[in-house]
């Protein structure tokens, strides 16, 4: 049997976002106090594991989450742009019911095709770059474990891709809560299992 490798693909903790906007790739969105506590809880859960690298999206919320994990393991935080949040036309706009930008007729063209989707980075491109990021992490951590900190849509799209399911989906049905871990288990280069856990609680 080939050596086993585990890649923990983590969603960052809760973000400080009092205005309730879709922040996407905008700079300056940090973890909330709750998000910091979530990251610390995951760090405690991973302490003592055979983790050899912590890699994060370049966005602040992912970097801060990764820093908490890395500090507990005495590792640096490395950055991989392939782990970044998906691009979205509605970035910087409020999207809540009642006052959301989606109600403005000027924006309806962006909503014309949910299967692609037409409002942002194509699902197939998200899946491809996330698969690349995970493959790099697997090679780097061969025989050990690696943590990759990313964002909800990229993590969920990756999981759909790896399990052979269609990439378009109902966002309300994503199994990818804040600070959750989607753990990919490899036997050599072969994916043999996917595990989901919430060390910071539901």
mmCIF file with all atom_site columns, N, CA, C and O in Angstrom, residues 124-142:
data_model
loop_
_atom_site.group_PDB
_atom_site.id
_atom_site.type_symbol
_atom_site.label_atom_id
_atom_site.label_alt_id
_atom_site.label_comp_id
_atom_site.label_asym_id
_atom_site.label_entity_id
_atom_site.label_seq_id
_atom_site.pdbx_PDB_ins_code
_atom_site.Cartn_x
_atom_site.Cartn_y
_atom_site.Cartn_z
_atom_site.occupancy
_atom_site.B_iso_or_equiv
_atom_site.pdbx_formal_charge
_atom_site.auth_seq_id
_atom_site.auth_comp_id
_atom_site.auth_asym_id
_atom_site.auth_atom_id
_atom_site.pdbx_PDB_model_num
ATOM 1  N N  . UNK A 1 124 ? -16.361 25.573 -13.263 1.00 0.00 ? 124 UNK A N  1
ATOM 2  C CA . UNK A 1 124 ? -15.311 24.666 -13.755 1.00 0.00 ? 124 UNK A CA 1
ATOM 3  C C  . UNK A 1 124 ? -13.913 25.252 -13.508 1.00 0.00 ? 124 UNK A C  1
ATOM 4  O O  . UNK A 1 124 ? -12.951 24.504 -13.293 1.00 0.00 ? 124 UNK A O  1
ATOM 5  N N  . UNK A 1 125 ? -13.810 26.585 -13.558 1.00 0.00 ? 125 UNK A N  1
ATOM 6  C CA . UNK A 1 125 ? -12.518 27.219 -13.294 1.00 0.00 ? 125 UNK A CA 1
ATOM 7  C C  . UNK A 1 125 ? -12.172 27.169 -11.807 1.00 0.00 ? 125 UNK A C  1
ATOM 8  O O  . UNK A 1 125 ? -11.012 26.980 -11.431 1.00 0.00 ? 125 UNK A O  1
ATOM 9  N N  . UNK A 1 126 ? -13.186 27.349 -10.969 1.00 0.00 ? 126 UNK A N  1
ATOM 10 C CA . UNK A 1 126 ? -12.962 27.220 -9.522  1.00 0.00 ? 126 UNK A CA 1
ATOM 11 C C  . UNK A 1 126 ? -12.485 25.801 -9.217  1.00 0.00 ? 126 UNK A C  1
ATOM 12 O O  . UNK A 1 126 ? -11.510 25.604 -8.479  1.00 0.00 ? 126 UNK A O  1
ATOM 13 N N  . UNK A 1 127 ? -13.177 24.813 -9.761  1.00 0.00 ? 127 UNK A N  1
ATOM 14 C CA . UNK A 1 127 ? -12.823 23.417 -9.511  1.00 0.00 ? 127 UNK A CA 1
ATOM 15 C C  . UNK A 1 127 ? -11.403 23.118 -9.966  1.00 0.00 ? 127 UNK A C  1
ATOM 16 O O  . UNK A 1 127 ? -10.638 22.434 -9.264  1.00 0.00 ? 127 UNK A O  1
ATOM 17 N N  . UNK A 1 128 ? -11.026 23.630 -11.130 1.00 0.00 ? 128 UNK A N  1
ATOM 18 C CA . UNK A 1 128 ? -9.695  23.346 -11.678 1.00 0.00 ? 128 UNK A CA 1
ATOM 19 C C  . UNK A 1 128 ? -8.596  23.929 -10.804 1.00 0.00 ? 128 UNK A C  1
ATOM 20 O O  . UNK A 1 128 ? -7.600  23.251 -10.509 1.00 0.00 ? 128 UNK A O  1
ATOM 21 N N  . UNK A 1 129 ? -8.750  25.178 -10.374 1.00 0.00 ? 129 UNK A N  1
ATOM 22 C CA . UNK A 1 129 ? -7.670  25.776 -9.591  1.00 0.00 ? 129 UNK A CA 1
ATOM 23 C C  . UNK A 1 129 ? -7.601  25.181 -8.179  1.00 0.00 ? 129 UNK A C  1
ATOM 24 O O  . UNK A 1 129 ? -6.505  25.010 -7.613  1.00 0.00 ? 129 UNK A O  1
ATOM 25 N N  . UNK A 1 130 ? -8.768  24.844 -7.615  1.00 0.00 ? 130 UNK A N  1
ATOM 26 C CA . UNK A 1 130 ? -8.754  24.213 -6.293  1.00 0.00 ? 130 UNK A CA 1
ATOM 27 C C  . UNK A 1 130 ? -8.139  22.817 -6.362  1.00 0.00 ? 130 UNK A C  1
ATOM 28 O O  . UNK A 1 130 ? -7.389  22.408 -5.458  1.00 0.00 ? 130 UNK A O  1
ATOM 29 N N  . UNK A 1 131 ? -8.437  22.076 -7.423  1.00 0.00 ? 131 UNK A N  1
ATOM 30 C CA . UNK A 1 131 ? -7.830  20.756 -7.593  1.00 0.00 ? 131 UNK A CA 1
ATOM 31 C C  . UNK A 1 131 ? -6.318  20.881 -7.741  1.00 0.00 ? 131 UNK A C  1
ATOM 32 O O  . UNK A 1 131 ? -5.554  20.061 -7.215  1.00 0.00 ? 131 UNK A O  1
ATOM 33 N N  . UNK A 1 132 ? -5.874  21.924 -8.437  1.00 0.00 ? 132 UNK A N  1
ATOM 34 C CA . UNK A 1 132 ? -4.438  22.172 -8.577  1.00 0.00 ? 132 UNK A CA 1
ATOM 35 C C  . UNK A 1 132 ? -3.812  22.479 -7.222  1.00 0.00 ? 132 UNK A C  1
ATOM 36 O O  . UNK A 1 132 ? -2.735  21.961 -6.880  1.00 0.00 ? 132 UNK A O  1
ATOM 37 N N  . UNK A 1 133 ? -4.471  23.327 -6.428  1.00 0.00 ? 133 UNK A N  1
ATOM 38 C CA . UNK A 1 133 ? -3.952  23.684 -5.109  1.00 0.00 ? 133 UNK A CA 1
ATOM 39 C C  . UNK A 1 133 ? -3.826  22.462 -4.211  1.00 0.00 ? 133 UNK A C  1
ATOM 40 O O  . UNK A 1 133 ? -2.814  22.270 -3.522  1.00 0.00 ? 133 UNK A O  1
ATOM 41 N N  . UNK A 1 134 ? -4.844  21.634 -4.227  1.00 0.00 ? 134 UNK A N  1
ATOM 42 C CA . UNK A 1 134 ? -4.849  20.444 -3.380  1.00 0.00 ? 134 UNK A CA 1
ATOM 43 C C  . UNK A 1 134 ? -3.798  19.442 -3.844  1.00 0.00 ? 134 UNK A C  1
ATOM 44 O O  . UNK A 1 134 ? -3.128  18.792 -3.027  1.00 0.00 ? 134 UNK A O  1
ATOM 45 N N  . UNK A 1 135 ? -3.621  19.326 -5.153  1.00 0.00 ? 135 UNK A N  1
ATOM 46 C CA . UNK A 1 135 ? -2.616  18.395 -5.658  1.00 0.00 ? 135 UNK A CA 1
ATOM 47 C C  . UNK A 1 135 ? -1.210  18.845 -5.265  1.00 0.00 ? 135 UNK A C  1
ATOM 48 O O  . UNK A 1 135 ? -0.367  18.024 -4.889  1.00 0.00 ? 135 UNK A O  1
ATOM 49 N N  . UNK A 1 136 ? -0.962  20.148 -5.332  1.00 0.00 ? 136 UNK A N  1
ATOM 50 C CA . UNK A 1 136 ? 0.334   20.670 -4.884  1.00 0.00 ? 136 UNK A CA 1
ATOM 51 C C  . UNK A 1 136 ? 0.537   20.375 -3.396  1.00 0.00 ? 136 UNK A C  1
ATOM 52 O O  . UNK A 1 136 ? 1.634   19.997 -2.970  1.00 0.00 ? 136 UNK A O  1
ATOM 53 N N  . UNK A 1 137 ? -0.516  20.564 -2.615  1.00 0.00 ? 137 UNK A N  1
ATOM 54 C CA . UNK A 1 137 ? -0.428  20.309 -1.179  1.00 0.00 ? 137 UNK A CA 1
ATOM 55 C C  . UNK A 1 137 ? -0.183  18.827 -0.887  1.00 0.00 ? 137 UNK A C  1
ATOM 56 O O  . UNK A 1 137 ? 0.616   18.474 -0.012  1.00 0.00 ? 137 UNK A O  1
ATOM 57 N N  . UNK A 1 138 ? -0.864  17.964 -1.639  1.00 0.00 ? 138 UNK A N  1
ATOM 58 C CA . UNK A 1 138 ? -0.680  16.528 -1.446  1.00 0.00 ? 138 UNK A CA 1
ATOM 59 C C  . UNK A 1 138 ? 0.754   16.102 -1.734  1.00 0.00 ? 138 UNK A C  1
ATOM 60 O O  . UNK A 1 138 ? 1.350   15.331 -0.964  1.00 0.00 ? 138 UNK A O  1
ATOM 61 N N  . UNK A 1 139 ? 1.311   16.605 -2.813  1.00 0.00 ? 139 UNK A N  1
ATOM 62 C CA . UNK A 1 139 ? 2.693   16.263 -3.163  1.00 0.00 ? 139 UNK A CA 1
ATOM 63 C C  . UNK A 1 139 ? 3.654   16.788 -2.091  1.00 0.00 ? 139 UNK A C  1
ATOM 64 O O  . UNK A 1 139 ? 4.579   16.092 -1.665  1.00 0.00 ? 139 UNK A O  1
ATOM 65 N N  . UNK A 1 140 ? 3.420   18.010 -1.663  1.00 0.00 ? 140 UNK A N  1
ATOM 66 C CA . UNK A 1 140 ? 4.291   18.608 -0.652  1.00 0.00 ? 140 UNK A CA 1
ATOM 67 C C  . UNK A 1 140 ? 4.254   17.837 0.665   1.00 0.00 ? 140 UNK A C  1
ATOM 68 O O  . UNK A 1 140 ? 5.270   17.680 1.335   1.00 0.00 ? 140 UNK A O  1
ATOM 69 N N  . UNK A 1 141 ? 3.066   17.368 1.031   1.00 0.00 ? 141 UNK A N  1
ATOM 70 C CA . UNK A 1 141 ? 2.919   16.702 2.325   1.00 0.00 ? 141 UNK A CA 1
ATOM 71 C C  . UNK A 1 141 ? 2.874   15.196 2.233   1.00 0.00 ? 141 UNK A C  1
ATOM 72 O O  . UNK A 1 141 ? 2.353   14.548 3.153   1.00 0.00 ? 141 UNK A O  1
ATOM 73 N N  . UNK A 1 142 ? 3.394   14.611 1.171   1.00 0.00 ? 142 UNK A N  1
ATOM 74 C CA . UNK A 1 142 ? 3.295   13.163 0.954   1.00 0.00 ? 142 UNK A CA 1
ATOM 75 C C  . UNK A 1 142 ? 3.675   12.372 2.206   1.00 0.00 ? 142 UNK A C  1
ATOM 76 O O  . UNK A 1 142 ? 4.749   12.552 2.777   1.00 0.00 ? 142 UNK A O  1
#
